[in-house]
Coordinates of C-alpha atoms in Angstrom, one line a residue:
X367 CA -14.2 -16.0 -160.8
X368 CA -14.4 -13.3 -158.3
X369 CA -12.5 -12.6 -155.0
X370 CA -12.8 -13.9 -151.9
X371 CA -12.0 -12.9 -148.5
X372 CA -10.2 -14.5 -145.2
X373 CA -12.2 -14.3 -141.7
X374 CA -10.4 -11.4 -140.5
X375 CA -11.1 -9.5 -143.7
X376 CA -8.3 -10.3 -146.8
X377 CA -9.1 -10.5 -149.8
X378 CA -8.4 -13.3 -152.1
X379 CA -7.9 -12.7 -155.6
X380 CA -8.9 -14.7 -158.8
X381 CA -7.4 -15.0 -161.1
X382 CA -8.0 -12.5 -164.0
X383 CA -9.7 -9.9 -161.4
X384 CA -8.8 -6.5 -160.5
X385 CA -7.3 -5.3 -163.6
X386 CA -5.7 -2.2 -162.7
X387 CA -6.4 -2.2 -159.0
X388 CA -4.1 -5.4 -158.1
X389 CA -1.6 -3.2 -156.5
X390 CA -4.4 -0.7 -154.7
X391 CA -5.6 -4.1 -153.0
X392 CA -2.2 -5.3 -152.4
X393 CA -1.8 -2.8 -150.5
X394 CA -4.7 -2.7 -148.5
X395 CA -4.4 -6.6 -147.6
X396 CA -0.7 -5.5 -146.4
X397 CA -2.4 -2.7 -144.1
X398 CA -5.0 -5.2 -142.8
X399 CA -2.7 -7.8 -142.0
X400 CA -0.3 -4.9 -140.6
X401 CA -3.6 -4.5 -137.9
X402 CA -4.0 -7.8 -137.7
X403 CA -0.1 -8.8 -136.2
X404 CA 0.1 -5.5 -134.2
X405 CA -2.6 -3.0 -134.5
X406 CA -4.0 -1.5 -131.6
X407 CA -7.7 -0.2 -131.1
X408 CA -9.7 0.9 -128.5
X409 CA -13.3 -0.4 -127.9
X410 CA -15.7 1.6 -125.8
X411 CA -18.3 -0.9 -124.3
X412 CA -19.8 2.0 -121.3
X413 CA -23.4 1.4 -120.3
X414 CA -25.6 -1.1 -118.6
X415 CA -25.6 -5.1 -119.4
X416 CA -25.6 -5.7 -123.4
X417 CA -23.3 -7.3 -126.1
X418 CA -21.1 -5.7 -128.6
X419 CA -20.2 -7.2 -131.5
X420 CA -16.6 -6.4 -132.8
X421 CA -16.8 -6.7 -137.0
X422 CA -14.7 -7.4 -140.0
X423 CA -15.2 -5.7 -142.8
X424 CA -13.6 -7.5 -145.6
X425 CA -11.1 -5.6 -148.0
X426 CA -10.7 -2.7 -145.3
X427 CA -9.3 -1.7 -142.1
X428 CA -11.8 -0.6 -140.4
X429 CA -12.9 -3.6 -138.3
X430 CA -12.8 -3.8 -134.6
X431 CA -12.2 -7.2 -134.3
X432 CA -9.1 -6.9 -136.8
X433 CA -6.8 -5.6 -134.4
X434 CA -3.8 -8.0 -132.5
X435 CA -4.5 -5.6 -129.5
X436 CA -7.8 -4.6 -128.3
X437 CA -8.6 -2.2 -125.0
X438 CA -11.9 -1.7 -123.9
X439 CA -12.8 0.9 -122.2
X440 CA -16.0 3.1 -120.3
X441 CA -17.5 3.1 -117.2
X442 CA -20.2 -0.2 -117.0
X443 CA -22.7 -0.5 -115.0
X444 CA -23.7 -4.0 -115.7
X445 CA -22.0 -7.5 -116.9
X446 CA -20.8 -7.0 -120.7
X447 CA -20.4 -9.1 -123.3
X448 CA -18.0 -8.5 -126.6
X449 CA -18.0 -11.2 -129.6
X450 CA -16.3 -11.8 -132.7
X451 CA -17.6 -13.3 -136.1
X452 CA -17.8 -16.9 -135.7
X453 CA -15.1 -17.7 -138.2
X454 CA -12.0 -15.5 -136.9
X455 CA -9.0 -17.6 -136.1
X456 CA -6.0 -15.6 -134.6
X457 CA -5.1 -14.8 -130.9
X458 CA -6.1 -11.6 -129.0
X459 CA -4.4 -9.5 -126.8
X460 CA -7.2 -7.7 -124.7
X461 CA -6.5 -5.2 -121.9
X462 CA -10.0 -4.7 -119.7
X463 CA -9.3 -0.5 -118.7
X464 CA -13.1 -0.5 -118.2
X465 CA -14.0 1.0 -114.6
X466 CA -16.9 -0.6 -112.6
X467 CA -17.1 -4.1 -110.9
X468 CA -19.0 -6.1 -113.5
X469 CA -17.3 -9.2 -115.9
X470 CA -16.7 -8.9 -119.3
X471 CA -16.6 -11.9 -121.6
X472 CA -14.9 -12.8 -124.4
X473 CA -16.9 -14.9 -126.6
X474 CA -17.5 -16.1 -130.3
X475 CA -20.9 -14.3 -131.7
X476 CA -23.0 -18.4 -130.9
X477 CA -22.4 -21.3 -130.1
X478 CA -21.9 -23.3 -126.6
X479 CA -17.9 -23.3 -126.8
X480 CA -15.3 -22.1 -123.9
X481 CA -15.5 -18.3 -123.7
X482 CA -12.9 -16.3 -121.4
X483 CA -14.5 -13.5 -118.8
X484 CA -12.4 -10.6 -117.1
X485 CA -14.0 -11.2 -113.0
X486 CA -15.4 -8.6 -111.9
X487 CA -12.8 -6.8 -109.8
X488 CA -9.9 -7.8 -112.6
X489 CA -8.6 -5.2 -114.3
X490 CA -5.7 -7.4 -115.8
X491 CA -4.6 -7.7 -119.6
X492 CA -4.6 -11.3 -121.3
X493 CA -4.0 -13.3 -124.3
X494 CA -6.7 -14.9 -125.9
X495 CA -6.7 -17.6 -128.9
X496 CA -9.8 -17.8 -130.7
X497 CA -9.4 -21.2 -132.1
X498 CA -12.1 -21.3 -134.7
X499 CA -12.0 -25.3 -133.9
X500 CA -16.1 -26.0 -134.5
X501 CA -18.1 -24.5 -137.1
X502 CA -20.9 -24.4 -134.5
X503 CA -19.2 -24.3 -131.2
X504 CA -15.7 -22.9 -131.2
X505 CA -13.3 -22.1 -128.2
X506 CA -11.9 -19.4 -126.4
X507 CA -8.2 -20.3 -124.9
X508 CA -6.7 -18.3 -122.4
X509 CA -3.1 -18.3 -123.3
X510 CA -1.2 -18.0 -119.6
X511 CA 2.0 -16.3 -119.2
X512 CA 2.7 -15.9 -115.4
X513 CA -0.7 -16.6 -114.3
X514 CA 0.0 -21.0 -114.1
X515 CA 3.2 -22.4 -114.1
X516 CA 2.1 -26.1 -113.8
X517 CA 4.2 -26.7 -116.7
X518 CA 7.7 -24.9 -115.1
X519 CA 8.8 -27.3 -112.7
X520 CA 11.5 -25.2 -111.0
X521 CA 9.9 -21.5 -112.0
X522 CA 11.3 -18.4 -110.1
X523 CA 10.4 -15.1 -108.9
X524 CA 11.9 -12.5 -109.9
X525 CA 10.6 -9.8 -107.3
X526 CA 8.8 -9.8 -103.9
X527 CA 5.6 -12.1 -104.5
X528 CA 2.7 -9.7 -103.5
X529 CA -0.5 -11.7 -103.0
X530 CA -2.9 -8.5 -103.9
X531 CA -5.3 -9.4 -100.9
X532 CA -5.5 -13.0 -101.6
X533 CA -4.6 -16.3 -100.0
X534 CA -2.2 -19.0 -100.9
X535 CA -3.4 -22.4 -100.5
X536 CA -1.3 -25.2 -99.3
X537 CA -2.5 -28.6 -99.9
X538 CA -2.4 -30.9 -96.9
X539 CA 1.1 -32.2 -95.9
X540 CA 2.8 -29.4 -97.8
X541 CA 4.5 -26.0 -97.3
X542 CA 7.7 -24.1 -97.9
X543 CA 11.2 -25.7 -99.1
X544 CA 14.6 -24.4 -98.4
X545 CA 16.7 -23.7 -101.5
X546 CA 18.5 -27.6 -100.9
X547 CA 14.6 -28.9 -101.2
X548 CA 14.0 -29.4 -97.6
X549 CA 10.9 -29.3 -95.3
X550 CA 11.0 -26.0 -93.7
X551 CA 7.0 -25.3 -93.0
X552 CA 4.9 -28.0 -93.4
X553 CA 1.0 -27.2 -93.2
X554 CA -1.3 -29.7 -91.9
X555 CA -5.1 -28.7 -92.9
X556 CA -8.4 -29.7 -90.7
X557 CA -11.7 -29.9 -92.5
X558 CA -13.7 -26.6 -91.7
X559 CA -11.0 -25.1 -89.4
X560 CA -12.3 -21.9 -87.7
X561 CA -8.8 -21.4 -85.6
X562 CA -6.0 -20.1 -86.9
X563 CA -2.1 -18.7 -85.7
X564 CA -1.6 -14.7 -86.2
X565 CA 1.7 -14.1 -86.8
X566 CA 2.8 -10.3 -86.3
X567 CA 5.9 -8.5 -87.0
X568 CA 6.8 -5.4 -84.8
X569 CA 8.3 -1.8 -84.4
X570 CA 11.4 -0.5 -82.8
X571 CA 10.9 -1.6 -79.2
X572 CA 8.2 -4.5 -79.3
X573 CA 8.4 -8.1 -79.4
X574 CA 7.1 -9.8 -82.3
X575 CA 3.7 -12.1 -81.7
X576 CA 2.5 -15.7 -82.5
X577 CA -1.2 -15.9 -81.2
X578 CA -4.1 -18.3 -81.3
X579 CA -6.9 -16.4 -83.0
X580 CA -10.4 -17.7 -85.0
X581 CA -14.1 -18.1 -84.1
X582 CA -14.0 -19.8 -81.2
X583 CA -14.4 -17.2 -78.1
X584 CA -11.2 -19.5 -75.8
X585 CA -8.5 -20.9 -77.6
X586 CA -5.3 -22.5 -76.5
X587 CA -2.6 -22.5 -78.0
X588 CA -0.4 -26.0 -78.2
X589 CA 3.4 -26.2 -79.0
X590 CA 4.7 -29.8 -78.9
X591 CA 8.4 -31.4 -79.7
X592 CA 8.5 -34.8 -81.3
X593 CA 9.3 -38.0 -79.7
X594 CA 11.5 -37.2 -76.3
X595 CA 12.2 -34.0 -77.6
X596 CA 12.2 -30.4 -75.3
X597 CA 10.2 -27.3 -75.9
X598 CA 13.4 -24.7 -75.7
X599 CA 13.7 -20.9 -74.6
X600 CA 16.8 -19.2 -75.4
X601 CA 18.6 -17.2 -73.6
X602 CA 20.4 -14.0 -75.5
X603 CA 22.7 -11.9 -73.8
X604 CA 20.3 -12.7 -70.4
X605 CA 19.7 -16.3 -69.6
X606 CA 16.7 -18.1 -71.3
X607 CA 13.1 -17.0 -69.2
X608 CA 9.7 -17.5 -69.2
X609 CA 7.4 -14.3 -68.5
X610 CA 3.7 -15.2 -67.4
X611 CA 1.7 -11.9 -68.0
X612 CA -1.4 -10.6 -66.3
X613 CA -4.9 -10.7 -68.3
X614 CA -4.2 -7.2 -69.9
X615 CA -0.3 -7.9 -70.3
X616 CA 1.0 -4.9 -68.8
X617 CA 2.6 -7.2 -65.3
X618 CA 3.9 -10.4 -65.7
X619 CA 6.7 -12.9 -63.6
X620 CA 9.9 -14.5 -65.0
X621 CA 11.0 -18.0 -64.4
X622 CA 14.3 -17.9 -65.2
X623 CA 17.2 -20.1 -66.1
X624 CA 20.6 -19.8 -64.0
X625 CA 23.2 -18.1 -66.2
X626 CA 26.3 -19.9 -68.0
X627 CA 28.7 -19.0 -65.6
X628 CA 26.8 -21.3 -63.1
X629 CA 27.6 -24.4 -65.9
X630 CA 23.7 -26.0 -64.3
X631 CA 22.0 -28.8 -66.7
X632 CA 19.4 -29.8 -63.8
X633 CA 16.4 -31.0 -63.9
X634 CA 13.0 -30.7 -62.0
X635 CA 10.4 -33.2 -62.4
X636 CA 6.7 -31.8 -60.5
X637 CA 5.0 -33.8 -57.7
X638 CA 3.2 -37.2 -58.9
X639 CA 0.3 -36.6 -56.2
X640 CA -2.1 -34.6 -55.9
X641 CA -2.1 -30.7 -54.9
X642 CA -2.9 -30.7 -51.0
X643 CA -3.2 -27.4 -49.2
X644 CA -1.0 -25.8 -46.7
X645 CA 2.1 -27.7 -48.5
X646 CA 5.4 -26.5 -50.0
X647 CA 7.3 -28.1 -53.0
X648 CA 10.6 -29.9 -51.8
X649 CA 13.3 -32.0 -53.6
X650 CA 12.2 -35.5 -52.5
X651 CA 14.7 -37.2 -54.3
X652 CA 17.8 -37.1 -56.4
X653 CA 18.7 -39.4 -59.4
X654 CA 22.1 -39.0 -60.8
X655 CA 24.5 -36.2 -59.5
X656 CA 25.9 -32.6 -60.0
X657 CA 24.6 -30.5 -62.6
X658 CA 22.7 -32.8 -64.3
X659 CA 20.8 -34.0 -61.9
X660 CA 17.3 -35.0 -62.1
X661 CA 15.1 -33.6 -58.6
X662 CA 11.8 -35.0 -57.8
X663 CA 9.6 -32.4 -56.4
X664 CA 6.6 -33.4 -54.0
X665 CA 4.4 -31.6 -51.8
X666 CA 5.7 -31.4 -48.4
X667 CA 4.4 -30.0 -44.9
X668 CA 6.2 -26.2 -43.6
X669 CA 9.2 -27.5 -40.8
X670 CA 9.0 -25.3 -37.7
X671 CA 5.5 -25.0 -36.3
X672 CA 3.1 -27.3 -34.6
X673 CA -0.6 -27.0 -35.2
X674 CA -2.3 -27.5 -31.7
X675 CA -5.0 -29.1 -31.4
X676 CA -8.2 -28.9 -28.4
X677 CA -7.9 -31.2 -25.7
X678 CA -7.9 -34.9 -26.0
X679 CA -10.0 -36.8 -23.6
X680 CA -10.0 -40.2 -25.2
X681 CA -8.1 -42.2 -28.0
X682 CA -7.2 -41.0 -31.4
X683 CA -4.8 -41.3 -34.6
X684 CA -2.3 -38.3 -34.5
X685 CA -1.8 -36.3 -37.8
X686 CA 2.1 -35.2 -38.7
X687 CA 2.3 -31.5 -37.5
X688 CA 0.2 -31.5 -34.8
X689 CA 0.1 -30.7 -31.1
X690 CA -2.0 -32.6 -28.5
X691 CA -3.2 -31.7 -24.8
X692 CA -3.7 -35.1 -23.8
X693 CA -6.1 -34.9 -20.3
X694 CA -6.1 -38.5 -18.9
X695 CA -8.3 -37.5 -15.9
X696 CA -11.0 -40.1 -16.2
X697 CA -8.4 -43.4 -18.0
X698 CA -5.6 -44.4 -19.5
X699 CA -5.9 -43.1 -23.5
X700 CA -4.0 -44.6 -26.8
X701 CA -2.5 -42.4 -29.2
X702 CA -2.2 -44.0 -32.6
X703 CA 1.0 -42.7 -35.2
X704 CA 0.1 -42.2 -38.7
X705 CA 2.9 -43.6 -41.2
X706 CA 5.9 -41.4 -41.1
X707 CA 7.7 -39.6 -43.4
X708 CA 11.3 -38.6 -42.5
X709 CA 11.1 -35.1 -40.4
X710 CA 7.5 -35.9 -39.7
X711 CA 6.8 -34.1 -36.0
X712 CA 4.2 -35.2 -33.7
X713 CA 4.2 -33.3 -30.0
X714 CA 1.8 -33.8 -27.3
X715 CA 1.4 -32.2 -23.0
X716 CA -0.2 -34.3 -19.9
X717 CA -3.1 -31.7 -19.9
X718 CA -4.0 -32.5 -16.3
X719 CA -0.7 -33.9 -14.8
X720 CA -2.2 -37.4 -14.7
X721 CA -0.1 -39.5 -16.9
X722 CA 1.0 -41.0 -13.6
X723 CA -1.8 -42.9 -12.5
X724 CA -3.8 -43.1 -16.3
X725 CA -0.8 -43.3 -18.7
X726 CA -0.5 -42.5 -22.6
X727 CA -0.2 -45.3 -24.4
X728 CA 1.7 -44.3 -28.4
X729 CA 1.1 -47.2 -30.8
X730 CA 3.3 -47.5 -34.1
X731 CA 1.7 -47.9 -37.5
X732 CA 2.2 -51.1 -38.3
X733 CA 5.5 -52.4 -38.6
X734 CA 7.2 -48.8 -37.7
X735 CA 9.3 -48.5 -34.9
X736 CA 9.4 -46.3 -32.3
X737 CA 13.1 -45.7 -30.8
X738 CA 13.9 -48.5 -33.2
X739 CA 11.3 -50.9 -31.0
X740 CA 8.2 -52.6 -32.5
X741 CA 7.0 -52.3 -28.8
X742 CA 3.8 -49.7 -28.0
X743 CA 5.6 -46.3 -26.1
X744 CA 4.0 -46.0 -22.9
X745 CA 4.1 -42.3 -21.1
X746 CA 3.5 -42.4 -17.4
X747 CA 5.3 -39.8 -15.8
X748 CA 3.8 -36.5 -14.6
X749 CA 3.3 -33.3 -17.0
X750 CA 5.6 -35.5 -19.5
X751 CA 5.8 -33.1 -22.8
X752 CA 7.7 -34.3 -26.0
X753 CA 7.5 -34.4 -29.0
X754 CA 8.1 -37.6 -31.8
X755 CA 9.8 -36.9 -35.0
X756 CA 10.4 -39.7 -37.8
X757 CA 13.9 -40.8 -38.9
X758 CA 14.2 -43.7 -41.4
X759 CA 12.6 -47.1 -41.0
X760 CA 15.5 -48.6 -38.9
X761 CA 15.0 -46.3 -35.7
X762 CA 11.2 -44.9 -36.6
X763 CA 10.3 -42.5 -34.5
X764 CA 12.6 -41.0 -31.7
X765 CA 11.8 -38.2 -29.0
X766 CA 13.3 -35.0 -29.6
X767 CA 13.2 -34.0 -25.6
X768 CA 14.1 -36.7 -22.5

């Protein structure tokens, strides 16, 4: 019976054969076998898109595809593809040194089994087990070493994680862990997001940056705190402070916090009405005391000044603020008060000096008072000038001038 060989080349012998050349063959199965568990070869596969075919050649060491290591090599200038016999069973450790951005698979000579391909920018070395598991259509396995650790449930780096221009994805609802297992970023993902958060680190001298960036020309940028929770600034060796910044951020103003010395927890809530012009913010009210307490702002009008009006020559609703030249010439004219507010100031002049004989009548609004009387204020002496300003609801409105 003559000899027969292995895939990968080594050769079998019958009994009774090679009389005299047992030991010569011996010898050469050790060397192929030698290749086979750590040989090393070189493959050039330079050129345009074809396939090369690595051989074995049985009995002898000169096959390509009898090698544990294989390199390929050249420049390509199109997709490549390299196969091996259909029948070789061992693993592969291939090393793609080729230069130019085409793929290069890895595949058995036919057949519709898994195959492995190098992408076309990867220039990486991996292991590959040629399973020989279908006579028709066998498979290609990648075996991964670093590449997926599905299977390590607590793997660990040991270096700096460089992400070679690529992304990491987070799944929805996850992020990054302390050490202890806690939540310390948590991602939340939107379907086809086009916005995104730039975070940039900084020189000697510069302020690090978080800022809203994507497609979309405008885009705000929202920071919220959970529940009843506050939105905090800081303060370092100066107290905490806000700086609003002009459109090309080179001016900006500070609202600042009062330093610790000053031991102040206040509060400020902002006006509940709407913004009216010519007004100032003032402390309406005060709930609780001291440092902690809890001032509502609202829009009030500027104390001090009285905005005259033109001559009034018949009756009319008086607006807080305002002056009036009241001319009685041709009758007697009423003068209605708007609700009052405390420090409210109404004034008003006999224009002609004829309150005497065609007097001003001042009605209250409603159930106001005026010098703590429900009772219209009637005006009837001669070039009378005064001027109303609300006090509470007990006394109303009182004059300032007798």
């Amino acid at each position: 019976m003559a000899s027969t060989y292995t895939p990968l080349g080594v050769e079998l012998q019958a009994t009774g054969e090679n009389a005299g050349t047992w030991g010569t063959k011996t010898n050469k199965n050790l060397e192929i076998l030698q290749q086979i568990t750590g040989g090393f070869s070189q493959v050039s596969i330079a050129g345009g898109a074809q396939t090369t075919a690595l051989t074995v050649v049985d009995g002898n060491t000169t096959g390509t595809a009898q090698q544990r290591m294989i390199e390929f090599t050249g420049s390509i200038t199109g997709n490549q593809i390299v196969t091996i016999p259909l029948d070789v069973e061992t693993f592969y450790i291939l090393k793609n040194s080729t230069s130019g951005a085409y793929t290069v698979q890895f595949k058995y000579a036919s057949g519709s089994g898994d195959t492995f391909t190098f992408a076309a920018t990867n220039k990486k070395t991996a292991i590959i087990q040629a399973t020989a598991s279908d006579g028709t259509n066998p498979n290609m396995i990648e075996i991964q070493t670093g590449g997926d650790v599905v299977d390590d449930t607590s793997p660990q780096l040991g270096g700096d994680l460089d992400t070679n221009s690529f992304n990491i994805a987070f799944d929805d609802a996850h992020g990054i862990n302390d050490e202890n297992g806690n939540e310390q970023i948590v991602f939340q993902t939107t379907s086809s997001a086009v916005n995104q958060l730039d975070i940039t680190n900084s020189a000697t001298g510069n302020a690090p940056s978080i800022q809203a960036t994507g497609g979309d020309s405008n885009i705000s940028l929202k920071v919220g705190p959970k529940g009843t929770g506050l939105i905090e600034v800081l303060g370092a060796t100066n107290p905490g402070s806000i700086q609003l910044n002009c459109e090309s951020n080179s001016h900006g103003i500070k609202l600042t916090s009062p330093p610790h010395s000053s031991g102040q927890s206040y509060e400020l809530k902002f006006p509940t009405g709407n913004v009216t012009a010519d007004r100032f913010l003032k402390v309406a009210s005060v709930s609780g005391s001291g440092t902690t307490g809890v001032g509502q702002l609202s829009f009030a009008e500027v104390s001090g000044g009285t905005s005259w009006q033109a001559v009034k020559t018949s009756g009319f609703t008086a607006v807080a603020g305002e002056g009036y030249f009241i001319n009685t010439t041709s009758g007697a004219i009423e003068m209605d008060l708007p609700a009052g507010n405390i420090g409210d100031e109404i004034s008003f002049i006999d224009y002609a000096g004829t309150f005497d004989s065609n007097a001003l009548t001042i009605y209250q609004n409603g159930t106001e008072k005026i010098a703590g009387s429900t009772d219209p204020l009637t005006v009837s002496t001669e070039r009378a000038a005064n001027t109303l300003v609300y006090v509470d609801s007990t006394q109303g409105w009182l004059l300032k001038n007798n």
